[in-house]
Amino acid sequence: MIAFENVHVRFGTAEALSGITMMIEAGELCALVGPSGSGKTTLLRLVNRLVAPSRGRVFVRGEDVARLDPAKLRQSIGYAMQSVGLFPHRTVAENIATVPRLRGWNAPRIAARTAELMALLHLDRSLAGRLPRALSGGQAQRVGLARALAADPDILLMDEPFGAVDPITRRELRTELRRIHQATGKTIVLVTHDPDEALELGTQLVVLRGGRVVAAGPAASLIAPGADAFARQLLGGTQPGLRRFALLPAAASVVPEAPPQGAPELPAEASLADALSLMAESGATVLACAGGSLHAEAVLRQA
Amino acid sequence: MSTTVLLPAAVAFAGMLLPLPWLVVAPNRLLPGTSISALATLGALLPVVALLTLAALPRRVPAPAAACSALAAAVLLAGLTGQAAAQALQGLAAAARAGVGFGFWAALVGSLGLCAARGASLGALGRLLLLLTVAASFALLLASGALHSLSLLVEYRVRAEAVQAAILQHLVLSGAALMAALLLAVPLAWAAFRQPRLAAPIGAVFATVQVVPALALFALLIPLLAALLASFPALRELGLAAIGPAPAVMATAAYLALPLFRSLLGGLASADPDAVAAARAIGMTEARLTAEIRVPLAMPVFAGGLRVAVVQSIGLMTLGGLVGAGGLGALVFEGLAQFATDLMLLGALPIVALALAADTAIGAAEQRA
């Protein structure tokens, strides 16, 4: 879906990205994570040609982006960012309708799509006629996301989209994004400096440092013992083992034998970290889970 | 009570009560005359006018009533003075004139100012209604013939066609200067927006023009244009002449360029950078971005500059009278040359009225947008 082929980006004398070669498959939610200045935003902006590589090539849907019309390319890819950038002189509905209008959709189709998106993002219909200055931070982020999704792009780029909202709204918006990703199957590239956000949302993680990819893969594999030390430190913090357990399902370690009398019950969708927590709390070494038993030894064997 | 109410009231009372010339009766339009005070002109009705003015002051008087009371005072002042002028002229030679003096102007401007100050607290519709009432009252007063004998109206009757033509000409010249200034400022503001290092030198050139006294610039353009026409006689065929509208429009446009340039540049730069970044990221071309985002967001700032430029254009064009461009300035300077105050006022009053009207109209358009 998106491929980088030995891409270098140079701003003046500083090299922002050096020799990036990677693929993002269709339907993935790929989180680009790394400290500030690591080049994650630059990598994101290569996809819709907001940044041009000084060497190497970027392919989107199999086509070299350097050969595509930048305006058309950008209209075909959703884009949402931390500062949102809603147009202050246009209403919520007009903001959302921007790309469909640029693409020449007719009025009834635009109106229907706008209503559909406002429902998808839980935006009250009464907000449609408001100007952005009358919105709360969370509402503005939802409108920004609706605008990005308006023309139903198969690719969505998000640059720290939840950075400027309060923690409760951020949690809501993350849940929403995961729901939208699962419901629509879009390819989403998400830039974040928050390891928790990357772990929670990303089906694939790419860890960047100093303009290079230091690790890439599913979340759990990047915290596993033997993974890149920087990625493990960044994502795992001081408890990489627990962080990794939080990503692994407990059900995979359950054995089909009857649990002992009075064993504490663990929900079927719980993670290994949930299992450890319950054991620590109850003192039990065997838990009842999904009709079988979960032994402490089986949990630790996953390490 | 706020100063916006007290100040016009003080001016009105000063005009009515101080021993200032109210009505000036002269043997003809050029000779100085003898002054008559307010009390001698209005007699026992002066306290009535003063009470109407006073009634507009207290805060517990509702704003519409207060504004109407002040307006009634102004209308009564003008009507009674017109009648008094007719009486004063009875038995005098046909050339005799009765003009209003400084005291009258102070009282009229003061009471109308008070009317406006009390009316300012009304809603948009109320203000419009008040404005229409003021205009209708004075139109009726003029139509009734009550002011017929005042020297300003006598002068107007003699010069009616010339004054009407001058107003039209003044508007055309001011409009042309504004157009010329826009043609200069819009591309330069765009260039300075795209190339920020151009902004300082262009701004400096326009600012330098402001330092040159307007009178000097108007006069300077005549020999410059004459020299240009001598070198390129073909320009003469295009209707360009060293005296007349060309130097007046060019000089006025030179002064309008700065407010237009500054406000356009400021407006373009004021567009929210995040909105511009987002517009680009979702696929707007530069041309669309300018038309749909930058220009609409620049309009509020630009409207401020346009307002200054329009008022300046109407005011500065007065000097066009000196370089043969005509317009209301020609009447003002003719009046100055003849020491004929009424003729000067015939030129000056429409200039003030046009400038105020243009300012109000753009201000109203700005609020609606």
CSV table of C-alpha atoms in Angstrom, one decimal, chain A residues 7 43 50 61 71 84 91-92 106 109 111 134 144 156 178 205 209 239 245 264 302:
chain,number,residue,atom,x,y,z
A,7,VAL,CA,14.5,7.4,1.2
A,43,LEU,CA,8.2,10.3,7.2
A,50,LEU,CA,4.1,17.6,1.7
A,61,ARG,CA,-0.9,2.2,-4.1
A,71,ALA,CA,-3.3,18.2,-5.1
A,84,VAL,CA,-6.6,20.6,13.5
A,91,THR,CA,-19.1,26.2,9.4
A,92,VAL,CA,-18.5,22.7,10.7
A,106,ASN,CA,-22.9,17.3,-6.2
A,109,ARG,CA,-24.1,13.6,-2.1
A,111,ALA,CA,-24.9,16.7,2.4
A,134,ALA,CA,-17.7,27.8,19.1
A,144,GLY,CA,-10.9,17.5,11.9
A,156,LEU,CA,-5.5,8.2,6.6
A,178,ARG,CA,-9.8,2.0,16.9
A,205,LEU,CA,4.8,-0.1,15.2
A,209,ARG,CA,15.5,7.5,16.2
A,239,GLN,CA,8.6,-2.8,33.3
A,245,PHE,CA,2.1,-9.2,29.0
A,264,PRO,CA,-10.8,-16.6,40.9
A,302,GLN,CA,5.3,-16.8,27.8
